[in-house]
JSON list of C-alpha atoms and ligand atoms in Angstrom, two decimals:
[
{"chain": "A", "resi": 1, "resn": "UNK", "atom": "CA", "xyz": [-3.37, 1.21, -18.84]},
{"chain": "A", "resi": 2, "resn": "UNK", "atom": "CA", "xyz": [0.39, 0.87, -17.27]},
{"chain": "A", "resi": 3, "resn": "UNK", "atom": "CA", "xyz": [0.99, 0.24, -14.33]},
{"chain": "A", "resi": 4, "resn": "UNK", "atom": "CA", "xyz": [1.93, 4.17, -13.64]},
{"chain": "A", "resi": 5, "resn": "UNK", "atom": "CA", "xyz": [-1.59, 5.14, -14.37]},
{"chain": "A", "resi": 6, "resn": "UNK", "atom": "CA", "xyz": [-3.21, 2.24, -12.12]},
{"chain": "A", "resi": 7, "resn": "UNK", "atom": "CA", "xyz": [-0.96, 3.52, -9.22]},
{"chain": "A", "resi": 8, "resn": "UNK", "atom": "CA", "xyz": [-2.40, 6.84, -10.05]},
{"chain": "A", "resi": 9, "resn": "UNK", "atom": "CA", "xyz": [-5.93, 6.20, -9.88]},
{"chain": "A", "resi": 10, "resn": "UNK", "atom": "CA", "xyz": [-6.46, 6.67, -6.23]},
{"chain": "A", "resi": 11, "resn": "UNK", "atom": "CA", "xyz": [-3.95, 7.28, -3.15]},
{"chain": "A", "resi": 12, "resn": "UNK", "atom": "CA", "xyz": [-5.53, 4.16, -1.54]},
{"chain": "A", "resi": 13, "resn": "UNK", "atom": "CA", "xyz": [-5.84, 0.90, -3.17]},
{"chain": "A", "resi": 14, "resn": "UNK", "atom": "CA", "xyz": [-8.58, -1.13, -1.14]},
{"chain": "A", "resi": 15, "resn": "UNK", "atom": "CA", "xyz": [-7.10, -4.68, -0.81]},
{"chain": "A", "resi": 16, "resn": "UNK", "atom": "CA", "xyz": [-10.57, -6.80, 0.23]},
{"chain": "A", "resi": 17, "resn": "UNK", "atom": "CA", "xyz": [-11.13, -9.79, 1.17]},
{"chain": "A", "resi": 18, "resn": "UNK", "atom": "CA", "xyz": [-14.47, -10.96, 0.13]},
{"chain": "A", "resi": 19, "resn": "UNK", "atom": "CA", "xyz": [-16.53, -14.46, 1.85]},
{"chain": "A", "resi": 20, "resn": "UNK", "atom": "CA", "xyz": [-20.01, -13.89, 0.42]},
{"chain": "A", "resi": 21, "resn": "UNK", "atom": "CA", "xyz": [-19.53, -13.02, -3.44]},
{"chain": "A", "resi": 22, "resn": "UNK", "atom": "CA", "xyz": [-23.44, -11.48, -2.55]},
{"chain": "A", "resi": 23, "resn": "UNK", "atom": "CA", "xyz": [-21.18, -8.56, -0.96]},
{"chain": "A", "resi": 24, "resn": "UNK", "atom": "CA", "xyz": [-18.91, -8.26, -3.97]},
{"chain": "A", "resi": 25, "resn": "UNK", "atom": "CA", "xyz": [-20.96, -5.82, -5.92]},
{"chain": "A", "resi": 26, "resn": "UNK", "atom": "CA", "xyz": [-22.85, -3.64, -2.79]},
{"chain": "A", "resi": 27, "resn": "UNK", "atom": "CA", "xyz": [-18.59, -3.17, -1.87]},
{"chain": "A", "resi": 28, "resn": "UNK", "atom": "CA", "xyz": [-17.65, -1.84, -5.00]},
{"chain": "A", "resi": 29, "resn": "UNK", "atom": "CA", "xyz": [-20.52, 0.83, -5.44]},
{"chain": "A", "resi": 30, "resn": "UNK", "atom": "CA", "xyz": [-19.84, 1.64, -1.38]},
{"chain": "A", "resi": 31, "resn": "UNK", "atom": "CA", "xyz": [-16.11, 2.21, -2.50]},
{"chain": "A", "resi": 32, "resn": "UNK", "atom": "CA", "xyz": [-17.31, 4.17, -5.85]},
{"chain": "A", "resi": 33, "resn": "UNK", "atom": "CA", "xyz": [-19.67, 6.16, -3.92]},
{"chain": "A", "resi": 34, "resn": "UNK", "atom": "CA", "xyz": [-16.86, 7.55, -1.31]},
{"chain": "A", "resi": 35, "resn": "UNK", "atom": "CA", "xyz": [-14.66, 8.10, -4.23]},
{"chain": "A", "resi": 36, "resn": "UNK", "atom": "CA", "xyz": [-12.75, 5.07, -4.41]},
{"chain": "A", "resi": 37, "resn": "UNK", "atom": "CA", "xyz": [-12.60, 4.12, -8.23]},
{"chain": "A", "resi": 38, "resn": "UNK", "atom": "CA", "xyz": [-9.76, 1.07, -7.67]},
{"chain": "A", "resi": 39, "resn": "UNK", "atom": "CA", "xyz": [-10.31, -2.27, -5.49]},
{"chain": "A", "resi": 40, "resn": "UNK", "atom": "CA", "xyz": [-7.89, -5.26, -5.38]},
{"chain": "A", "resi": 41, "resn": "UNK", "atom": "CA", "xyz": [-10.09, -8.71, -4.75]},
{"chain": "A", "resi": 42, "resn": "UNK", "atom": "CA", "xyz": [-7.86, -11.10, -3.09]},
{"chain": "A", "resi": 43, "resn": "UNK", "atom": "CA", "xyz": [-7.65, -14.70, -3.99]},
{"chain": "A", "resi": 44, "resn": "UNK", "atom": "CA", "xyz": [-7.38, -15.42, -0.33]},
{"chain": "A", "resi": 45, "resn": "UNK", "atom": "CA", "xyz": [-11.33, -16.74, -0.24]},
{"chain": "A", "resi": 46, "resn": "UNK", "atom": "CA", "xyz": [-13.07, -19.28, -2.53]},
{"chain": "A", "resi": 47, "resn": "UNK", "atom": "CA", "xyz": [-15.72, -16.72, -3.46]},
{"chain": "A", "resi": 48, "resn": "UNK", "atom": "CA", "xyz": [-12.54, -14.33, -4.40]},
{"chain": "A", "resi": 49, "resn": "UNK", "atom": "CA", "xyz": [-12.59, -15.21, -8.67]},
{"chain": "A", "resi": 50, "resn": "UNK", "atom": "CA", "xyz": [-16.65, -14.72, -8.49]},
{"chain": "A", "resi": 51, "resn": "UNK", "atom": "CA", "xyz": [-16.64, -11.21, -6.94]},
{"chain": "A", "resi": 52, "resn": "UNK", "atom": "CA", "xyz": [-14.11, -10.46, -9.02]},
{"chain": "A", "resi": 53, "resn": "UNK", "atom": "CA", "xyz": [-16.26, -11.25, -12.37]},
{"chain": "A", "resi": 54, "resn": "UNK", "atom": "CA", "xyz": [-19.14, -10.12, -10.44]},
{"chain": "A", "resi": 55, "resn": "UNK", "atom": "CA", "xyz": [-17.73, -6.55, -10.20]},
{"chain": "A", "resi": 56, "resn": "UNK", "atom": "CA", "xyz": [-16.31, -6.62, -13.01]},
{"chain": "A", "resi": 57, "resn": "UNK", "atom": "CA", "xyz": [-19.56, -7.38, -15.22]},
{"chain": "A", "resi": 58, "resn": "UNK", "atom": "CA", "xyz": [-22.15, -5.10, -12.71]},
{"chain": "A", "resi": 59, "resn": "UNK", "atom": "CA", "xyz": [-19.66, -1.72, -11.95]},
{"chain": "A", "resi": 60, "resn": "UNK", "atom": "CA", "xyz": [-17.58, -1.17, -14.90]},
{"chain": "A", "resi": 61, "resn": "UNK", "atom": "CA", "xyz": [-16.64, 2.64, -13.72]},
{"chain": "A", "resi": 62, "resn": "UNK", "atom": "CA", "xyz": [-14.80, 0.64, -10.82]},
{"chain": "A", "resi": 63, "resn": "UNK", "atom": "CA", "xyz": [-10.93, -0.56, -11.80]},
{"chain": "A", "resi": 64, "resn": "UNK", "atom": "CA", "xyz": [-11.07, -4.22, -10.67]},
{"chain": "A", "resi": 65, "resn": "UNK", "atom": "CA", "xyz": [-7.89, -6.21, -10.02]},
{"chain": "A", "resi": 66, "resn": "UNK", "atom": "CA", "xyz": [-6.88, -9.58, -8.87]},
{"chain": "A", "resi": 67, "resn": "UNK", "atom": "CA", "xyz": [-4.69, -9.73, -5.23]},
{"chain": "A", "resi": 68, "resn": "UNK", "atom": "CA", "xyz": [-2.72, -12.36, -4.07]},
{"chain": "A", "resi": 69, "resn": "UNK", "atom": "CA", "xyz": [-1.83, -14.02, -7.10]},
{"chain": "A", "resi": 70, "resn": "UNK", "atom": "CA", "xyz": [0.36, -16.99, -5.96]},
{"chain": "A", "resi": 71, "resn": "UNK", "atom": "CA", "xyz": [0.17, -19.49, -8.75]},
{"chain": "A", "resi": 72, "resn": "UNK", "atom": "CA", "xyz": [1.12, -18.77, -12.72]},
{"chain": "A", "resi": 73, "resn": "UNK", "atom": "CA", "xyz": [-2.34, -21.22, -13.42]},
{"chain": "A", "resi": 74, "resn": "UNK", "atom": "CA", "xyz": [-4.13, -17.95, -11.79]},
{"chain": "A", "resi": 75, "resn": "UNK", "atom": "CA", "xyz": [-3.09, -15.04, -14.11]},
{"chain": "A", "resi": 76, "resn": "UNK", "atom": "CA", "xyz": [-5.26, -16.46, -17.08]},
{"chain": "A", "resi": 77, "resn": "UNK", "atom": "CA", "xyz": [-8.90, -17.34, -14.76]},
{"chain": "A", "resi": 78, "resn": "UNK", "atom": "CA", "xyz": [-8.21, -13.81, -13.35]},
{"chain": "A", "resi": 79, "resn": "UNK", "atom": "CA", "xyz": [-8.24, -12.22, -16.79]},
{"chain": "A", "resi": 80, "resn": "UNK", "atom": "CA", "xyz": [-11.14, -14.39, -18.12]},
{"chain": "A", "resi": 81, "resn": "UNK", "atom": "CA", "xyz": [-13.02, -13.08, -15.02]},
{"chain": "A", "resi": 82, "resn": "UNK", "atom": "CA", "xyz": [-12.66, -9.54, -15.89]},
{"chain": "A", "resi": 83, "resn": "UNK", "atom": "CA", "xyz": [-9.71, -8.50, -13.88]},
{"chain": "A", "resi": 84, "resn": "UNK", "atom": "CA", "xyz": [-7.98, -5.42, -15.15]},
{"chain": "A", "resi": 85, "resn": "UNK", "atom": "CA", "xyz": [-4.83, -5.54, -13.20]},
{"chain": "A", "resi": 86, "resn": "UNK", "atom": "CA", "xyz": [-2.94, -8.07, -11.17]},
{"chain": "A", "resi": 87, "resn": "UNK", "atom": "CA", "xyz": [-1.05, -7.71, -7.94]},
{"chain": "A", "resi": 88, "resn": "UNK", "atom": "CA", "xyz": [1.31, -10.49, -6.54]},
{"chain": "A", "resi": 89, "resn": "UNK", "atom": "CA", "xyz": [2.66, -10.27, -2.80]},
{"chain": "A", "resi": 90, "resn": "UNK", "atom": "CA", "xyz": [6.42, -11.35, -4.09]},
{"chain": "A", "resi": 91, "resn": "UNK", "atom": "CA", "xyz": [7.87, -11.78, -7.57]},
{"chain": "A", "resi": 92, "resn": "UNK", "atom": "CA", "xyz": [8.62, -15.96, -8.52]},
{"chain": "A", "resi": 93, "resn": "UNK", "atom": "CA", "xyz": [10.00, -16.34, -12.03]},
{"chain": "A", "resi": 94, "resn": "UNK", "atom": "CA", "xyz": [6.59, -18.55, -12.92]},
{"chain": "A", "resi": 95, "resn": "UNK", "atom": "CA", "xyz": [4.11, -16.13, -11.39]},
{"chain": "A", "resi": 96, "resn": "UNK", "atom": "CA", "xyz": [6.03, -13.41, -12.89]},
{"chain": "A", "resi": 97, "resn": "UNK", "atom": "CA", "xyz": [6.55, -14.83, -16.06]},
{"chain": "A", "resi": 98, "resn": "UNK", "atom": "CA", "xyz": [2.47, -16.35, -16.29]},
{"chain": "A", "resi": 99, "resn": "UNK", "atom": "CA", "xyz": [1.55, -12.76, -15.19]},
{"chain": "A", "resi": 100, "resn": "UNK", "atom": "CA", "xyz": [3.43, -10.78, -17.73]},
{"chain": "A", "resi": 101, "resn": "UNK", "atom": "CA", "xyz": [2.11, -13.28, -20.41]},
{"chain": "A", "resi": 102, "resn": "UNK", "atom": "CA", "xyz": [-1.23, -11.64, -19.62]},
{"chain": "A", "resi": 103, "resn": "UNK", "atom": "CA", "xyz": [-0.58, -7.99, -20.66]},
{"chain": "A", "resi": 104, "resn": "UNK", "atom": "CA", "xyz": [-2.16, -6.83, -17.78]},
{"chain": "A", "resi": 105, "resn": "UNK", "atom": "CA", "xyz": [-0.55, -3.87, -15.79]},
{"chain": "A", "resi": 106, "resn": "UNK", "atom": "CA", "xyz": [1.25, -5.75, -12.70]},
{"chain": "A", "resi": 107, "resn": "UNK", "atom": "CA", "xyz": [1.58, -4.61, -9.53]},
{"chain": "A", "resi": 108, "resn": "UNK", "atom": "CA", "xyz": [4.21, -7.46, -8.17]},
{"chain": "A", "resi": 109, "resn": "UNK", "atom": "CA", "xyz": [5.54, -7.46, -4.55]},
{"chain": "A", "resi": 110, "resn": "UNK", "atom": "CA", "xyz": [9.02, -6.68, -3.19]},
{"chain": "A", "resi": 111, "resn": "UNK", "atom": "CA", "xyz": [10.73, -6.41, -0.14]},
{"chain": "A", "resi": 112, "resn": "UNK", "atom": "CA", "xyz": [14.30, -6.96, -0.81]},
{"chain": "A", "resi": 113, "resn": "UNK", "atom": "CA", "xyz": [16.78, -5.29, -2.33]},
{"chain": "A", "resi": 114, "resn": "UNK", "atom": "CA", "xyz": [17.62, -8.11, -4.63]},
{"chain": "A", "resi": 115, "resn": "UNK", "atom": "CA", "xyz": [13.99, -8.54, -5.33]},
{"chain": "A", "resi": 116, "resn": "UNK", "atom": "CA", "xyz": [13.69, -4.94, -6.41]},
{"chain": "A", "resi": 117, "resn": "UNK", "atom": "CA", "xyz": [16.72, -5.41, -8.59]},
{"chain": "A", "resi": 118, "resn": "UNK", "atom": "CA", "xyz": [15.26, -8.34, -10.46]},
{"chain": "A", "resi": 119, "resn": "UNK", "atom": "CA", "xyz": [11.77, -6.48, -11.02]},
{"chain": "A", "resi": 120, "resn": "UNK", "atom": "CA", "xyz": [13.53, -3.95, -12.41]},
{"chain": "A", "resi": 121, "resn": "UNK", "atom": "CA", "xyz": [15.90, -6.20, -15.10]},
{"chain": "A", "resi": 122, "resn": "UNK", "atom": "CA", "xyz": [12.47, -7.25, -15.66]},
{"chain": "A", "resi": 123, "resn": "UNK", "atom": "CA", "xyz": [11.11, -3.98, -17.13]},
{"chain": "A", "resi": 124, "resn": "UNK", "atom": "CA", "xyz": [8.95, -3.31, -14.10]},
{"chain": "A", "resi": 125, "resn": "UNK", "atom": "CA", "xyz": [9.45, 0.04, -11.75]},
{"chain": "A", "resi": 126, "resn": "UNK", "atom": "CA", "xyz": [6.52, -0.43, -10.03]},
{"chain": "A", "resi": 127, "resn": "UNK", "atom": "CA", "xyz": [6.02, -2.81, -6.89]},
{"chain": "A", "resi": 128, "resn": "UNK", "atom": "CA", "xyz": [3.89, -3.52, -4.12]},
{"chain": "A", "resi": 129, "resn": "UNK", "atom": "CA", "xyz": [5.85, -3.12, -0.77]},
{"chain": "A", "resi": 130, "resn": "UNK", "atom": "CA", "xyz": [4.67, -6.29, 1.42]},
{"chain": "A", "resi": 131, "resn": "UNK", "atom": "CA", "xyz": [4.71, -6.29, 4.41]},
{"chain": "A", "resi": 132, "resn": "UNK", "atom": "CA", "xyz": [4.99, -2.79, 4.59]},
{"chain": "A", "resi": 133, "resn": "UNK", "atom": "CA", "xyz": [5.37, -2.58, 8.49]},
{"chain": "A", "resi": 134, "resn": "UNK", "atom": "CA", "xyz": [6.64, -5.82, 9.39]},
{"chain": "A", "resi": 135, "resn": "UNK", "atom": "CA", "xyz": [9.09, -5.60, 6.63]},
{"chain": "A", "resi": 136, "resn": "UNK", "atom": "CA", "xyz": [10.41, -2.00, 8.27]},
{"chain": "A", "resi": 137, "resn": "UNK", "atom": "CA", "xyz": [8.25, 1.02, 6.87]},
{"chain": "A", "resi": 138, "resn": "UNK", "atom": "CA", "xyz": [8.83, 4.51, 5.74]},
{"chain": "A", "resi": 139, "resn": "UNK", "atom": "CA", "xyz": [12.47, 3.77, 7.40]},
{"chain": "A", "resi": 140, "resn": "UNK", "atom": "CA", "xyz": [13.08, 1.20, 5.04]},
{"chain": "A", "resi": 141, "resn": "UNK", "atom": "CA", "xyz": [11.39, 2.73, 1.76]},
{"chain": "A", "resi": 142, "resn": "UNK", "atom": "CA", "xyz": [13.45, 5.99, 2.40]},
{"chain": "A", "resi": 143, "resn": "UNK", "atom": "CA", "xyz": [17.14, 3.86, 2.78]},
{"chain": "A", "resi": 144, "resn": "UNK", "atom": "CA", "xyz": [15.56, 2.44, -0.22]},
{"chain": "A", "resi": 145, "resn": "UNK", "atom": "CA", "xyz": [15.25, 5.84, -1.81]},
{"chain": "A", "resi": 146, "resn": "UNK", "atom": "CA", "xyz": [19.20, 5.96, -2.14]},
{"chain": "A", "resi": 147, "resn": "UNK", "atom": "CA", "xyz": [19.98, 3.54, -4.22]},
{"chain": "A", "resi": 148, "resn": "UNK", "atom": "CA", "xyz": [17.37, 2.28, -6.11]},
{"chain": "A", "resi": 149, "resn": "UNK", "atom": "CA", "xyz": [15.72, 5.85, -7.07]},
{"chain": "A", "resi": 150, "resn": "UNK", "atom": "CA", "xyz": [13.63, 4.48, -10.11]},
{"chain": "A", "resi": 151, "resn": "UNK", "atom": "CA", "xyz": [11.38, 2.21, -8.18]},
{"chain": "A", "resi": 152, "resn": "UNK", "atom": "CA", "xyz": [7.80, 3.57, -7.03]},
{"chain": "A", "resi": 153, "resn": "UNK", "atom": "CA", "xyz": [5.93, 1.68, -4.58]},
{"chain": "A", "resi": 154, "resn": "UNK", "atom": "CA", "xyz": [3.04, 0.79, -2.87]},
{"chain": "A", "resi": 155, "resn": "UNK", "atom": "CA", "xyz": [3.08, -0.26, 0.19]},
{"chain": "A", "resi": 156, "resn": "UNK", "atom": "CA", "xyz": [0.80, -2.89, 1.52]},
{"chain": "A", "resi": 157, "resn": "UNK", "atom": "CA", "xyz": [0.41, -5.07, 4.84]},
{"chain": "A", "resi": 158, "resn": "UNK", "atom": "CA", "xyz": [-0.04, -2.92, 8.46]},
{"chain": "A", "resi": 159, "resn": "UNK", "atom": "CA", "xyz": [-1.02, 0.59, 6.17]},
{"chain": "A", "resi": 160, "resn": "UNK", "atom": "CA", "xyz": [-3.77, 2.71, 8.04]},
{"chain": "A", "resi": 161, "resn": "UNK", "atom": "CA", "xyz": [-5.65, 5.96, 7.81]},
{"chain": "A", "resi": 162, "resn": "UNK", "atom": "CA", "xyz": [-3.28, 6.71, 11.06]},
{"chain": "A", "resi": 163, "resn": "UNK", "atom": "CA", "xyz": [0.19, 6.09, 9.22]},
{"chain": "A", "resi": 164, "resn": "UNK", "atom": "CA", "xyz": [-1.15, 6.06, 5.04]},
{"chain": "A", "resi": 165, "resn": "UNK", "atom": "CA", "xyz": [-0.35, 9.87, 4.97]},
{"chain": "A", "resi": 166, "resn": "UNK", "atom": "CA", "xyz": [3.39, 9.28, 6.77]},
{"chain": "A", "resi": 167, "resn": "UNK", "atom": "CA", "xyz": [3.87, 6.70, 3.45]},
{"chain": "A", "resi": 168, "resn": "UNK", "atom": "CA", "xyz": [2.22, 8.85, 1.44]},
{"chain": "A", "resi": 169, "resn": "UNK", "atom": "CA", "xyz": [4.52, 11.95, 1.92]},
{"chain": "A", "resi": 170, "resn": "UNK", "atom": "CA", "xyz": [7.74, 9.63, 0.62]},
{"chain": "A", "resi": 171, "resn": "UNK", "atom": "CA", "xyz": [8.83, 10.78, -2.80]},
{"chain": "A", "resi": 172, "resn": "UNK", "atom": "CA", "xyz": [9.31, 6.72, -4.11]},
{"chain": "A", "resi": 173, "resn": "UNK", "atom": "CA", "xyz": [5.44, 6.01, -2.56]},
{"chain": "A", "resi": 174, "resn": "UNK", "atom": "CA", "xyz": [2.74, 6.20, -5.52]},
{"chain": "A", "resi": 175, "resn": "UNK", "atom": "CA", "xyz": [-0.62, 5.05, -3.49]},
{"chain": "A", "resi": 176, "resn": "UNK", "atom": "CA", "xyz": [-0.70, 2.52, -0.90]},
{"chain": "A", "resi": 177, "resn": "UNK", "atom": "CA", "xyz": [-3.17, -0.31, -0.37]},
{"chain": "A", "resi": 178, "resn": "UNK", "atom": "CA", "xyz": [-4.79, -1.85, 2.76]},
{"chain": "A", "resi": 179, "resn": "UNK", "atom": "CA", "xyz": [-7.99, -3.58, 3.88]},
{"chain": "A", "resi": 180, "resn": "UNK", "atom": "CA", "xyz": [-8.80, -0.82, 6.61]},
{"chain": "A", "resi": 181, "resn": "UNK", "atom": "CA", "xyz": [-11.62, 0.75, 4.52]},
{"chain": "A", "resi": 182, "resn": "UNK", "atom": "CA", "xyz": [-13.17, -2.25, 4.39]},
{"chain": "A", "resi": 183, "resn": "UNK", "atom": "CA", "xyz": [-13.49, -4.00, 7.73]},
{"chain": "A", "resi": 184, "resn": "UNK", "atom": "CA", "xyz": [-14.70, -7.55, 8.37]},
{"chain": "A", "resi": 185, "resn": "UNK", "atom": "CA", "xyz": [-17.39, -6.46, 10.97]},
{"chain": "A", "resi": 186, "resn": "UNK", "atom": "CA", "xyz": [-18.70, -4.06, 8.45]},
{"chain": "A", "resi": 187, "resn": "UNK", "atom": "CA", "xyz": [-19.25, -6.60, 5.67]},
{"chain": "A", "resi": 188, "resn": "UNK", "atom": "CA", "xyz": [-20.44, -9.31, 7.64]},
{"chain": "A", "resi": 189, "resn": "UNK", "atom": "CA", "xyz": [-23.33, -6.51, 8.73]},
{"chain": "A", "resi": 190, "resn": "UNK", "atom": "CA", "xyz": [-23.53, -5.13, 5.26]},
{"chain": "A", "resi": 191, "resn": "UNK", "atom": "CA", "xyz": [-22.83, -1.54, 6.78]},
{"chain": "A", "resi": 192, "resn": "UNK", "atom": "CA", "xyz": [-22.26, -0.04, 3.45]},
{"chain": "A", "resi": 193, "resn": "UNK", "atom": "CA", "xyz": [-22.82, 3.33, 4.55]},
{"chain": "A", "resi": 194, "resn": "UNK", "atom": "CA", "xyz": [-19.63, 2.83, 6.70]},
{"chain": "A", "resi": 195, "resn": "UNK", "atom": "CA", "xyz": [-17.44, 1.45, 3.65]},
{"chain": "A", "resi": 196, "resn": "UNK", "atom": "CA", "xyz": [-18.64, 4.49, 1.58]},
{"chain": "A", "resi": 197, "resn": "UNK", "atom": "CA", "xyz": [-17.14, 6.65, 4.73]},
{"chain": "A", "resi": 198, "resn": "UNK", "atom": "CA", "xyz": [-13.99, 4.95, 4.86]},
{"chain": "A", "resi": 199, "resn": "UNK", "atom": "CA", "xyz": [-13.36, 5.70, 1.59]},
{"chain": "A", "resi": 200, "resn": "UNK", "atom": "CA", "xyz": [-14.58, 8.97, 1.24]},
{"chain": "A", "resi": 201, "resn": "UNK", "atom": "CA", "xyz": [-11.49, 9.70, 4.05]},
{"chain": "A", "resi": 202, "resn": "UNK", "atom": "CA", "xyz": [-9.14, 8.09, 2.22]},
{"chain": "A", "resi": 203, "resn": "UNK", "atom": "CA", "xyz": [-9.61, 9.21, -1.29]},
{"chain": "A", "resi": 204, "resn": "UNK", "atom": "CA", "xyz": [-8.85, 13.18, 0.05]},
{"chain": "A", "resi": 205, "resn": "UNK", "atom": "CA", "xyz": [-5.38, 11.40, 1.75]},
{"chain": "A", "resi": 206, "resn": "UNK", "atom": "CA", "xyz": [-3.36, 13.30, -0.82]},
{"chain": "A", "resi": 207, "resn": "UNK", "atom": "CA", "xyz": [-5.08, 16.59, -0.42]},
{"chain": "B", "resi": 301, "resn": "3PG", "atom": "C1", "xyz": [-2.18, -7.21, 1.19]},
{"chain": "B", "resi": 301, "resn": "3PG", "atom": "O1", "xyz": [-2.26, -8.31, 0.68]},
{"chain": "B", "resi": 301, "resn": "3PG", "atom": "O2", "xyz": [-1.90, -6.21, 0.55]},
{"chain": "B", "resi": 301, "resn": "3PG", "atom": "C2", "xyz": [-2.32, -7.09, 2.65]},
{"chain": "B", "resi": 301, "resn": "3PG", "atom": "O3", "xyz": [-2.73, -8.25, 3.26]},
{"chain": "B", "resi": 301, "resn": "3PG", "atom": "C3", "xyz": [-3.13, -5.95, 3.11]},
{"chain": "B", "resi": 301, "resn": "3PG", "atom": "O4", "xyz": [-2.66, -5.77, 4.38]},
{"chain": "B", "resi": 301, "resn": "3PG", "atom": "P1", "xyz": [-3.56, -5.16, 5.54]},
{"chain": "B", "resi": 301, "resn": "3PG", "atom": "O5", "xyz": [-4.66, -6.15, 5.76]},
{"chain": "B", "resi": 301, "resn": "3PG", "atom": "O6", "xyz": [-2.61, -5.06, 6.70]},
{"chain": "B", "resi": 301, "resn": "3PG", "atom": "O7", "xyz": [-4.07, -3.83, 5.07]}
]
C-alpha cells in the first residue's frame, strides 16, 4: 500500500489514544462496525505498542497504524507489532530517515513551508497537517494550494465533525484525522455503541 491509497481508505482517520490496551480491540470492531476501516494508535500512552499488536493480531480487516512516532528507535517495535502504516507529527532527518527504512507507507507531519519542501525532495507528497487549527486551517492549506500544488494533506490537531467537511472540500485535503470519534468519556465507560455512531457519521463525510 502507498501512502495515496492509505489516505484513501476513509475520509476520517481516527487518531486514538488508548490507556487500557483491554479497550484496544472492542475500539477497533466499534470503528469497523460504523464503517471506519483505518485507526492511528498513538504512542502517547504506555499501553499504545500493545493495542497496537493487539489490533493488529485480533481485527485484521481494520488498517492499523502507529501515531506519534517521535523517536527513529520506534519505527522498527511499531512494525514488529503489526503496524501497517506510520504517522509522525513533524518530519526530523532521524525519524524520517528510521521511518523510511521501514517500507511502511508514511504519513509524516508538516506545517511549514520549508518543511513541505523537504518532504517533498524526500519523495513524499503526502503529509499530515499538525496542528491543523492552531497552525491556521483551511486559510492556510488553501495559500498553500498556490505554490506547492503537489502536496496532499491531512490535517490533524482541532479537526471536528463541525469543521472536517470545510477541510474536506479543499482540493490539496485527502482525509483528515482526529480523536473526536473516539472520546475519552466514552472509552473510559466502554460505550461502544457510541464509537460505532461516531464513526458511522464520519465515514459518509464525503458523501
Ligand atoms: C494528532 O496527533 O493527530 C492530534 O493530536 C489529533 O488531534 P485532535 O485530538 O485535536 O483531534
Amino acid at each position: 500500500m502507498k501512502t495515496a491509497d492509505l489516505l484513501a481508505l476513509s475520509p476520517v482517520i481516527p487518531v486514538v489514544v488508548i490507556e487500557d490496551v483491554e479497550h484496544a480491540v472492542p475500539l477497533a470492531r466499534a470503528l469497523a462496525r460504523g464503517g471506519v476501516g483505518v485507526i492511528e494508535v498513538t504512542l502517547r500512552t504506555e499501553a499504545g505498542l500493545e493495542a497496537l499488536r493487539r489490533i493488529a493480531a485480533e481485527v485484521p480487516d481494520v488498517v492499523v497504524g502507529a501515531g506519534t512516532v517521535t523517536a527513529p528507535e520506534q519505527t522498527t517495535l511499531c512494525e514488529q507489532a503489526g503496524a501497517r502504516f506510520l504517522v509522525t507529527p513533524g518530519a526530523s532527518p532521524r525519524v524520517l530517515d528510521a521511518a523510511l527504512d521501514t517500507g511502511l507507507p508514511l504519513l509524516p507531519g508538516a506545517a511549514t513551508l520549508t518543511e513541505m519542501m523537504t518532504l517533498l525532495e524526500h519523495g513524499l507528497p503526502e503529509m499530515k497537517f499538525f496542528p491543523a487549527l492552531p497552525a491556521g486551517g483551511t486559510a492556510y492549506l488553501s495559500a498553500v494550494l498556490g505554490p506547492l500544488p503537489q502536496v496532499r494533506f491531512c490535517p490533524t490537531g482541532g479537526i471536528t465533525a463541525d469543521n472536517a467537511r470545510q477541510f474536506l472540500a479543499l482540493p490539496n485535503v485527502a482525509c483528515v484525522g482526529g480523536s473526536w470519534l473516539t472520546p475519552k468519556e466514552a472509552l473510559l465507560a466502554q460505550d461502544w455503541d457510541r464509537v460505532t455512531q461516531l464513526a458511522a457519521e464520519a465515514s459518509t463525510l464525503l458523501v
